[in-house]
Amino acid sequence: MNGHKELERQSRFERGDDVVVMKFGGTSVEDAAAIRRVIGIVQSRLKAHPVVVVSALARVTDQLLEAGTAAANGHLGAALAMVRDIYVRHEQLADSLVDGSAYSALDDELRGDFRALESLLLDLEASRQLNAKSRDHLLGFGECFSSRLINEALCQAGIHAVHVDAGACIVTDARHGQASPVWDVTEQRLQEAVSPLLQSGAVAVLGGFIASTGDGVPTTLGRGGSDFTAAIVGAALCAARIEIWTDVDGIMTADPKLCSDARVIRKMSFDEAAELAHFGAKVLHPATLAPAMRENIPVFVLNSRRPEREGTEIMARASRAKTKIGNAVSAITAKRNVAAVDVQSARVNSELLHTVYAVFDRHACVVDVMATSLGSISLLVDSASALPAIAAELRGVAEVRWENHKALVCLVGENIRRQPDVASRAFAAVSDMDVRVVCQGASDRTISFLVEESKVEESVRRLHGIFFPQPQPVRDWGGISSAYCQAG
Ligand code: ASP
Ligand code: MG
């Protein structure tokens, strides 16, 4: 069966055809100017057989949720007014991007969809509830609208684009709000719907985020799920690359709000991206890229406002060569609002560890790092809110003390811990700053420090200065444009 599939795939793409999946997020399609940029970007990739995946226009998913909540609370008038605004926004964009008969056809489709949305709001008002199932149905409208609009805008620009209903191709379980794809059926449906289009030279356009159960009940892949759609489509079509087009230049070496020197990371591994996400960086969530990772498809994070920039390449397999020649540290991240907990007991043994873990777990208190020593267990947790209850529950077994307002500053890089000088240079940089604990996570990719929350900026900046020194200004001794020459 698999061999057969493999053969089929090879024959479909035997001419060495590439497929590139290009996902555009909400801000990349937020208005007419943004959609025109998208058209230009797709045009620049036509030879690479693009498949376009789009999010709802910026803010639309939140507005749909707000309208649904209003309807379920009995405020039907307000709910209808909100979706009316969403309709007008799409309609105006259609008007400025699409002409003539194509405009009328698109407008008919949009009207039809909006009527369905209005009748859903009536149902919500009647039933007075918005459950996970109806919420999926409701929120999916955003991607239905945006994908039709962008498909027509691409056609208008002379691109042979064809809309593909993602809801019908991506088949999931019935876990509404966060459904998981049923892989075999989804792969088959995507191949059947999209491959022939690509073969004929067309660009396929799909809404992200939306899917349905085997019985055709609408589901979604969870908020922010369009990235997941792109990875699913990429894996099903054996894409050569997946591009996530957004409104930043890529994944940065540090949060630019903390550190103005932060720069774009050119290449990183999926594992590094996962560590970054875990340690508080707002990056593309690697879990959503799992299908790409499995199929070893590189993912690029690119800026639709500045498409000429190189962006970040997230490689399925870390390049072995990289850490040898380049910087061992890929990024520095900080997680605030951490509490350092000390659990003291006369007897620290595996039974106690087990009990302590179970109690933290029961209180949904996520433990980040853990170390044991004679007589105590040290833990870092994301929030102190459950600690009083945990301390009460452990009374008699162990004494629980904690300190708030800490932050975990973390260096991330492939094999970072195999490079002994990294830890010592980092420690030297912050040793005067009351670094309470130096803890090393379980992976080879992180080294972390616990600092006072008030010292986060300072410590990130210092560490960044050490591991990402500013390039020396190039002195152009002979050139007339050089500042030195002008001054002299
Ligand atoms: N529109 C959906 C959301 O806002 C999915 C996405 O944009 O990825 O969550
Ligand atoms: Mg997103």
Coordinates of C-alpha atoms and ligand atoms in Angstrom, one line a residue:
M1 CA 0.0 0.0 0.0
N2 CA 2.7 2.4 1.0
G3 CA 4.9 1.3 -1.8
H4 CA 2.0 2.0 -4.2
K5 CA 1.6 5.5 -2.7
E6 CA 5.3 6.1 -3.0
L7 CA 5.2 5.2 -6.7
E8 CA 2.2 7.3 -7.3
R9 CA 3.9 10.3 -5.7
Q10 CA 7.1 9.8 -7.6
S11 CA 5.2 9.6 -10.9
R12 CA 3.3 12.8 -10.0
F13 CA 6.4 14.7 -9.4
E14 CA 8.9 12.8 -11.4
R15 CA 10.0 15.8 -13.4
G16 CA 11.7 17.0 -10.3
D17 CA 8.8 19.4 -9.7
D18 CA 9.0 21.2 -6.5
V19 CA 6.0 22.2 -4.4
V20 CA 6.1 25.2 -2.1
V21 CA 3.4 25.7 0.5
M22 CA 3.0 29.4 1.2
K23 CA 1.0 30.3 4.3
F24 CA 0.0 33.9 4.8
G25 CA -1.1 34.9 8.3
G26 CA -3.9 37.4 9.1
T27 CA -1.8 40.5 9.0
S28 CA -0.3 39.5 5.7
V29 CA -3.9 39.7 4.2
E30 CA -5.4 42.4 6.3
D31 CA -6.1 45.0 3.7
A32 CA -5.9 45.6 -0.1
A33 CA -2.2 46.7 0.1
A34 CA -1.3 43.6 2.0
I35 CA -3.2 41.3 -0.4
R36 CA -1.4 43.0 -3.4
R37 CA 1.9 42.2 -1.7
V38 CA 0.8 38.6 -1.4
I39 CA 0.0 38.5 -5.1
G40 CA 3.5 39.7 -5.9
I41 CA 5.0 37.1 -3.6
V42 CA 3.0 34.3 -5.2
Q43 CA 3.9 35.6 -8.6
S44 CA 7.6 35.4 -7.7
R45 CA 7.2 31.6 -6.9
L46 CA 5.1 30.5 -9.8
K47 CA 7.7 28.1 -11.1
A48 CA 7.8 26.3 -7.8
H49 CA 4.2 25.1 -7.9
P50 CA 2.8 27.1 -5.0
V51 CA 0.0 26.0 -2.8
V52 CA -1.4 29.0 -0.9
V53 CA -2.8 28.6 2.6
V54 CA -4.4 31.7 4.1
S55 CA -5.6 32.7 7.6
A56 CA -8.7 34.8 8.1
L57 CA -8.1 38.5 7.7
A58 CA -6.5 40.0 10.8
R59 CA -8.9 40.2 13.8
V60 CA -11.8 38.4 12.0
T61 CA -11.5 35.2 14.1
D62 CA -11.8 37.2 17.3
Q63 CA -14.7 39.2 16.0
L64 CA -16.6 36.0 15.0
L65 CA -16.1 34.7 18.5
E66 CA -17.3 38.0 19.9
A67 CA -20.4 37.9 17.7
G68 CA -21.1 34.2 18.6
T69 CA -20.8 35.0 22.3
A70 CA -23.2 38.0 21.9
A71 CA -25.7 35.9 20.1
A72 CA -25.6 33.1 22.6
N73 CA -26.1 35.7 25.3
G74 CA -29.3 36.9 23.6
H75 CA -27.8 40.0 21.9
L76 CA -28.7 39.0 18.4
G77 CA -28.8 42.6 17.1
A78 CA -25.3 43.3 18.2
A79 CA -24.1 40.0 16.8
L80 CA -25.6 40.6 13.4
A81 CA -24.1 44.1 13.3
M82 CA -20.7 42.6 14.0
V83 CA -20.8 40.1 11.2
R84 CA -22.3 42.8 8.9
D85 CA -19.1 44.8 9.5
I86 CA -17.0 41.7 8.6
Y87 CA -19.1 41.3 5.4
V88 CA -18.6 44.9 4.5
R89 CA -14.8 44.6 5.0
H90 CA -14.6 41.6 2.7
E91 CA -17.0 43.2 0.2
Q92 CA -14.9 46.4 0.0
L93 CA -11.8 44.4 -0.6
A94 CA -13.5 42.3 -3.3
D95 CA -14.5 45.6 -4.9
S96 CA -11.0 47.0 -4.9
L97 CA -9.2 43.8 -6.0
V98 CA -11.6 42.1 -8.4
D99 CA -13.5 43.4 -11.4
G100 CA -16.5 42.6 -13.6
S101 CA -18.1 39.2 -13.7
A102 CA -15.5 37.7 -11.3
Y103 CA -16.6 40.3 -8.8
S104 CA -20.3 39.4 -9.1
A105 CA -19.5 35.7 -8.7
L106 CA -17.3 36.3 -5.7
D107 CA -19.9 38.6 -4.2
D108 CA -22.6 36.0 -4.6
E109 CA -20.4 33.4 -2.9
L110 CA -19.6 35.8 0.0
R111 CA -23.3 36.7 0.4
G112 CA -24.2 33.0 0.5
D113 CA -21.6 32.3 3.2
F114 CA -22.7 35.3 5.2
R115 CA -26.4 34.2 5.0
A116 CA -25.2 30.8 6.4
L117 CA -23.3 32.7 9.2
E118 CA -26.3 34.7 10.0
S119 CA -28.5 31.7 10.3
L120 CA -25.9 30.1 12.6
L121 CA -26.1 33.2 14.8
L122 CA -29.9 32.8 14.9
D123 CA -29.5 29.2 16.1
L124 CA -27.0 30.3 18.8
E125 CA -29.5 32.9 20.0
A126 CA -32.3 30.3 20.1
S127 CA -30.2 27.7 21.9
R128 CA -28.5 30.3 24.2
Q129 CA -25.2 28.4 24.0
L130 CA -22.0 28.4 22.1
N131 CA -20.4 25.0 22.6
A132 CA -17.2 23.7 21.1
K133 CA -18.9 22.2 18.1
S134 CA -20.8 25.4 17.1
R135 CA -17.7 27.5 17.9
D136 CA -15.7 25.5 15.3
H137 CA -18.5 26.0 12.8
L138 CA -18.6 29.8 13.5
L139 CA -14.8 30.5 13.6
G140 CA -14.2 28.6 10.4
F141 CA -16.1 31.2 8.4
G142 CA -13.2 33.6 8.6
E143 CA -11.0 31.3 6.5
C144 CA -13.8 30.4 4.1
F145 CA -14.2 34.2 3.3
S146 CA -10.5 35.0 3.2
S147 CA -9.6 32.0 1.0
R148 CA -12.3 32.8 -1.6
L149 CA -11.3 36.5 -1.7
I150 CA -7.6 35.8 -2.1
N151 CA -8.2 33.2 -4.7
E152 CA -10.2 35.7 -6.8
A153 CA -7.6 38.4 -6.2
L154 CA -4.9 36.1 -7.5
C155 CA -7.0 35.2 -10.6
Q156 CA -7.6 38.9 -11.2
A157 CA -3.9 39.4 -11.3
G158 CA -3.6 36.8 -14.1
I159 CA -2.6 33.8 -11.9
H160 CA -4.3 30.6 -12.7
A161 CA -5.6 30.0 -9.1
V162 CA -8.1 27.5 -8.0
H163 CA -9.9 27.4 -4.7
V164 CA -9.8 24.1 -2.8
D165 CA -12.1 23.5 0.2
A166 CA -9.8 22.7 3.0
G167 CA -12.8 21.7 5.2
A168 CA -13.5 18.9 2.8
C169 CA -9.8 17.7 2.5
I170 CA -8.5 17.8 6.0
V171 CA -10.3 15.2 8.0
T172 CA -10.0 15.2 11.7
D173 CA -11.3 13.5 14.9
A174 CA -14.2 15.2 16.6
R175 CA -12.1 17.0 19.3
H176 CA -13.7 20.4 18.6
G177 CA -11.5 23.3 19.3
Q178 CA -8.3 21.4 18.8
A179 CA -8.9 18.6 16.3
S180 CA -6.2 16.2 15.1
P181 CA -6.0 15.1 11.5
V182 CA -6.8 11.5 10.5
W183 CA -3.7 11.2 8.5
D184 CA -4.3 8.6 5.8
V185 CA -7.7 10.0 4.6
T186 CA -6.4 13.6 4.8
E187 CA -3.3 12.8 2.8
Q188 CA -5.3 11.0 0.2
R189 CA -7.9 13.7 -0.2
L190 CA -5.2 16.4 -0.4
Q191 CA -3.4 14.5 -3.1
E192 CA -6.5 13.9 -5.0
A193 CA -7.7 17.5 -4.8
V194 CA -4.4 19.4 -5.2
S195 CA -1.9 17.3 -7.2
P196 CA -3.9 17.4 -10.5
L197 CA -4.2 21.2 -10.1
L198 CA -0.5 21.5 -9.7
Q199 CA 0.1 19.2 -12.6
S200 CA -2.0 21.5 -14.8
G201 CA 0.0 24.5 -13.7
A202 CA -2.6 26.0 -11.4
V203 CA -2.0 27.5 -7.9
A204 CA -4.2 25.9 -5.3
V205 CA -5.7 28.2 -2.6
L206 CA -6.9 26.8 0.7
G207 CA -8.1 28.3 4.0
G208 CA -6.0 27.4 6.9
F209 CA -7.3 26.3 10.3
I210 CA -10.5 24.6 9.0
A211 CA -11.2 20.9 8.7
S212 CA -14.1 18.5 9.3
T213 CA -14.8 15.1 10.7
G214 CA -15.3 12.1 8.6
D215 CA -19.1 12.8 8.7
G216 CA -18.5 16.3 7.4
V217 CA -19.0 18.2 10.7
P218 CA -16.8 21.3 10.7
T219 CA -13.8 21.3 13.1
T220 CA -10.8 23.5 13.6
L221 CA -7.2 22.8 14.3
G222 CA -7.0 25.2 17.2
R223 CA -6.3 28.9 17.4
G224 CA -3.3 29.8 15.2
G225 CA -4.0 26.5 13.4
S226 CA -3.2 27.8 9.9
D227 CA 0.5 27.0 10.4
F228 CA -0.6 23.4 11.2
T229 CA -2.6 23.4 7.9
A230 CA 0.5 24.5 6.0
A231 CA 2.5 21.7 7.6
I232 CA -0.2 19.1 6.9
V233 CA -0.5 20.2 3.3
G234 CA 3.2 20.3 2.9
A235 CA 3.7 16.8 4.3
A236 CA 0.8 15.3 2.2
L237 CA 2.2 16.8 -1.0
C238 CA 5.9 16.1 -0.2
A239 CA 6.6 19.8 -0.6
A240 CA 10.2 21.0 -1.0
R241 CA 9.6 23.8 1.4
I242 CA 7.0 25.4 3.6
E243 CA 6.9 29.2 3.9
I244 CA 5.2 30.9 6.8
W245 CA 4.7 34.5 5.7
T246 CA 4.1 36.9 8.6
D247 CA 4.8 40.5 9.7
V248 CA 8.3 40.1 11.3
D249 CA 11.6 39.4 9.6
G250 CA 12.0 35.9 11.2
I251 CA 12.8 34.4 14.5
M252 CA 15.1 36.7 16.5
T253 CA 18.2 36.1 18.6
A254 CA 16.3 37.8 21.5
D255 CA 13.1 39.6 22.1
P256 CA 13.7 42.9 20.3
K257 CA 11.6 44.7 23.0
L258 CA 14.3 43.6 25.6
C259 CA 17.3 44.0 23.4
S260 CA 17.5 46.4 20.5
D261 CA 20.5 44.6 19.0
A262 CA 18.4 41.4 18.4
R263 CA 18.8 40.1 15.0
V264 CA 17.2 37.5 12.8
I265 CA 18.4 33.9 13.2
R266 CA 19.2 32.6 9.7
K267 CA 19.0 28.9 10.4
M268 CA 17.9 26.9 13.3
S269 CA 16.6 23.4 14.0
F270 CA 13.1 22.4 14.9
D271 CA 14.4 21.3 18.3
E272 CA 15.9 24.7 19.0
A273 CA 12.6 26.3 17.9
A274 CA 10.8 24.0 20.4
E275 CA 13.2 25.0 23.2
L276 CA 12.6 28.7 22.4
A277 CA 8.9 28.2 22.5
H278 CA 9.1 26.3 25.8
F279 CA 11.3 29.0 27.4
G280 CA 8.9 31.8 26.6
A281 CA 9.7 33.1 23.1
K282 CA 6.8 33.9 20.9
V283 CA 7.8 31.9 18.0
L284 CA 6.0 29.7 15.6
H285 CA 4.9 26.7 17.7
P286 CA 6.9 23.7 16.7
A287 CA 4.1 21.3 17.6
T288 CA 2.2 22.7 14.7
L289 CA 5.1 21.9 12.4
A290 CA 5.4 18.3 13.4
P291 CA 4.2 17.0 10.0
A292 CA 7.0 19.0 8.3
M293 CA 9.5 17.7 10.7
R294 CA 8.4 14.1 10.2
E295 CA 8.8 14.5 6.4
N296 CA 12.1 16.5 6.8
I297 CA 10.6 19.6 5.0
P298 CA 12.4 22.9 5.8
V299 CA 10.1 25.7 7.1
F300 CA 10.9 29.3 6.4
V301 CA 9.6 32.2 8.4
L302 CA 9.4 35.3 6.1
N303 CA 8.1 38.9 6.2
S304 CA 5.4 39.6 3.7
R305 CA 6.2 43.3 4.1
R306 CA 9.8 42.8 3.2
P307 CA 9.9 39.7 1.0
E308 CA 13.4 40.4 -0.1
R309 CA 14.7 39.5 3.4
E310 CA 16.1 36.0 3.9
G311 CA 14.0 35.2 7.1
T312 CA 14.7 32.2 9.3
E313 CA 15.0 28.7 8.0
I314 CA 13.9 26.0 10.5
M315 CA 15.5 22.8 9.4
A316 CA 14.1 19.5 10.2
R317 CA 17.5 18.1 10.8
A318 CA 20.0 20.3 12.5
S319 CA 23.0 21.0 10.3
R320 CA 25.9 19.4 12.0
A321 CA 28.3 21.8 10.5
K322 CA 26.6 24.8 12.0
T323 CA 27.8 24.6 15.6
K324 CA 31.3 23.9 14.5
I325 CA 31.8 27.1 12.6
G326 CA 29.2 29.5 13.8
N327 CA 27.9 30.6 17.1
A328 CA 26.9 27.9 19.5
V329 CA 24.2 30.1 20.9
S330 CA 21.3 30.5 18.6
A331 CA 19.1 32.7 20.8
I332 CA 18.5 34.1 24.3
T333 CA 15.1 34.0 25.8
A334 CA 13.5 35.0 29.0
K335 CA 10.5 33.6 30.8
R336 CA 9.1 36.0 33.5
N337 CA 6.8 35.3 36.4
V338 CA 8.7 32.2 37.5
A339 CA 8.6 31.1 41.1
A340 CA 11.5 29.3 42.7
V341 CA 10.2 26.6 45.1
D342 CA 12.0 24.8 47.8
V343 CA 10.5 21.6 49.2
Q344 CA 12.3 20.6 52.3
S345 CA 12.0 17.3 54.1
A346 CA 14.1 15.1 56.3
R347 CA 13.9 12.3 53.8
V348 CA 14.2 13.1 50.1
N349 CA 13.7 9.8 48.4
S350 CA 11.9 8.6 45.3
E351 CA 8.7 8.2 47.2
L352 CA 8.7 11.8 48.3
L353 CA 9.6 12.9 44.7
H354 CA 6.6 10.9 43.5
T355 CA 4.3 12.5 46.1
V356 CA 5.5 16.0 45.4
Y357 CA 5.1 15.6 41.6
A358 CA 1.6 14.1 42.0
V359 CA 0.5 17.1 44.2
F360 CA 1.9 19.7 41.7
D361 CA 0.3 17.8 38.9
R362 CA -3.1 17.7 40.6
H363 CA -2.9 21.4 41.0
A364 CA -2.0 21.9 37.4
C365 CA 1.2 23.6 38.4
V366 CA 3.7 23.2 35.6
V367 CA 7.2 22.3 36.8
D368 CA 10.0 23.6 34.6
V369 CA 13.2 22.5 36.2
M370 CA 13.9 20.3 39.1
A371 CA 16.9 19.5 41.1
T372 CA 17.3 17.5 44.3
S373 CA 19.8 17.6 47.1
L374 CA 20.1 16.2 50.5
G375 CA 17.0 17.4 52.4
S376 CA 15.4 19.5 49.6
I377 CA 13.9 19.5 46.2
S378 CA 14.2 22.7 44.1
L379 CA 11.6 23.4 41.5
L380 CA 10.8 26.2 39.2
V381 CA 7.1 26.8 38.3
D382 CA 5.3 29.1 35.9
S383 CA 2.9 30.6 38.3
A384 CA 2.8 30.9 42.1
S385 CA -1.0 30.8 42.3
A386 CA -1.4 27.2 43.3
L387 CA 1.5 27.2 45.7
P388 CA -0.4 28.0 48.9
A389 CA -2.8 25.1 48.3
I390 CA 0.1 22.8 47.4
A391 CA 2.0 23.8 50.6
A392 CA -1.1 23.0 52.6
E393 CA -1.5 19.6 51.0
L394 CA 2.1 18.7 51.7
R395 CA 2.0 19.8 55.3
G396 CA 3.3 17.1 57.5
V397 CA 5.2 15.5 54.6
A398 CA 7.4 18.4 53.6
E399 CA 7.8 22.1 54.1
V400 CA 7.2 24.2 50.9
R401 CA 8.7 27.7 50.6
W402 CA 8.9 29.9 47.5
E403 CA 10.1 33.1 46.1
N404 CA 8.2 35.0 43.5
H405 CA 9.2 37.5 40.8
K406 CA 12.0 35.5 39.3
A407 CA 12.8 35.1 35.6
L408 CA 14.5 32.3 33.8
V409 CA 17.0 33.5 31.2
C410 CA 17.9 30.8 28.8
L411 CA 20.6 30.3 26.2
V412 CA 19.5 28.0 23.4
G413 CA 21.7 26.3 20.8
E414 CA 22.3 22.9 19.4
N415 CA 24.9 21.1 21.6
I416 CA 25.4 24.2 23.6
R417 CA 26.3 22.2 26.7
R418 CA 29.0 20.3 24.9
Q419 CA 30.9 23.6 24.5
P420 CA 32.3 24.2 28.0
D421 CA 33.2 27.8 27.4
V422 CA 29.6 28.9 26.8
A423 CA 28.5 28.3 30.3
S424 CA 31.5 30.0 31.8
R425 CA 31.4 33.0 29.6
A426 CA 27.7 33.4 30.2
F427 CA 28.1 33.1 34.0
A428 CA 31.0 35.6 34.0
A429 CA 28.7 38.1 32.3
V430 CA 26.0 38.0 34.9
S431 CA 27.8 36.8 38.0
D432 CA 27.5 40.2 39.7
M433 CA 23.8 40.2 39.3
D434 CA 22.6 37.9 42.1
V435 CA 22.2 34.9 39.8
R436 CA 20.4 32.6 42.2
V437 CA 20.6 29.3 40.5
V438 CA 22.3 28.1 37.4
C439 CA 20.3 25.3 36.2
Q440 CA 20.8 23.2 33.2
G441 CA 17.7 21.7 31.6
A442 CA 17.5 18.1 30.6
S443 CA 18.4 18.7 27.0
D444 CA 21.8 19.5 25.4
R445 CA 20.3 22.6 23.9
T446 CA 19.8 25.0 26.9
I447 CA 21.7 26.7 29.7
S448 CA 19.5 28.7 32.0
F449 CA 19.9 31.2 34.8
L450 CA 17.5 32.3 37.4
V451 CA 17.5 36.1 37.9
E452 CA 15.4 38.6 39.6
E453 CA 12.6 39.7 37.3
S454 CA 13.8 43.3 37.5
K455 CA 17.1 42.2 36.1
V456 CA 15.8 40.4 33.0
E457 CA 16.5 43.2 30.5
E458 CA 20.0 43.8 31.8
S459 CA 20.9 40.1 31.8
V460 CA 19.5 39.4 28.3
R461 CA 21.3 42.5 27.0
R462 CA 24.6 41.5 28.5
L463 CA 24.4 37.9 27.4
H464 CA 23.4 39.0 23.9
G465 CA 26.3 41.4 23.8
I466 CA 28.7 38.5 24.5
F467 CA 27.3 35.9 22.2
F468 CA 26.1 38.2 19.4
P469 CA 28.7 41.1 19.4
Q470 CA 27.9 43.9 17.0
P471 CA 29.8 43.5 13.8
Q472 CA 32.8 45.9 13.6
P473 CA 32.0 48.8 11.3
V474 CA 33.7 48.2 8.0
R475 CA 36.3 50.9 7.5
D476 CA 36.4 51.9 4.0
W477 CA 39.8 53.7 4.0
G478 CA 39.8 54.5 0.3
G479 CA 36.2 55.2 -0.4
I480 CA 34.7 58.7 -0.7
S481 CA 31.5 57.6 1.0
S482 CA 33.3 56.7 4.2
A483 CA 32.6 58.8 7.3
Y484 CA 36.3 58.7 8.1
C485 CA 37.2 60.2 4.8
Q486 CA 34.5 62.8 5.0
A487 CA 35.6 63.8 8.5
G488 CA 39.2 63.9 7.5
Ligands
ASP1 N1 -7.7 32.5 12.1 C1 -7.3 31.5 13.1 C2 -6.9 32.2 14.4 O1 -6.9 33.4 14.4 C3 -6.2 30.6 12.6 C4 -4.9 31.3 12.2 O2 -4.8 32.5 12.0 O3 -3.9 30.6 12.2 O4 -6.6 31.6 15.3
MG2 MG -0.4 32.6 13.7

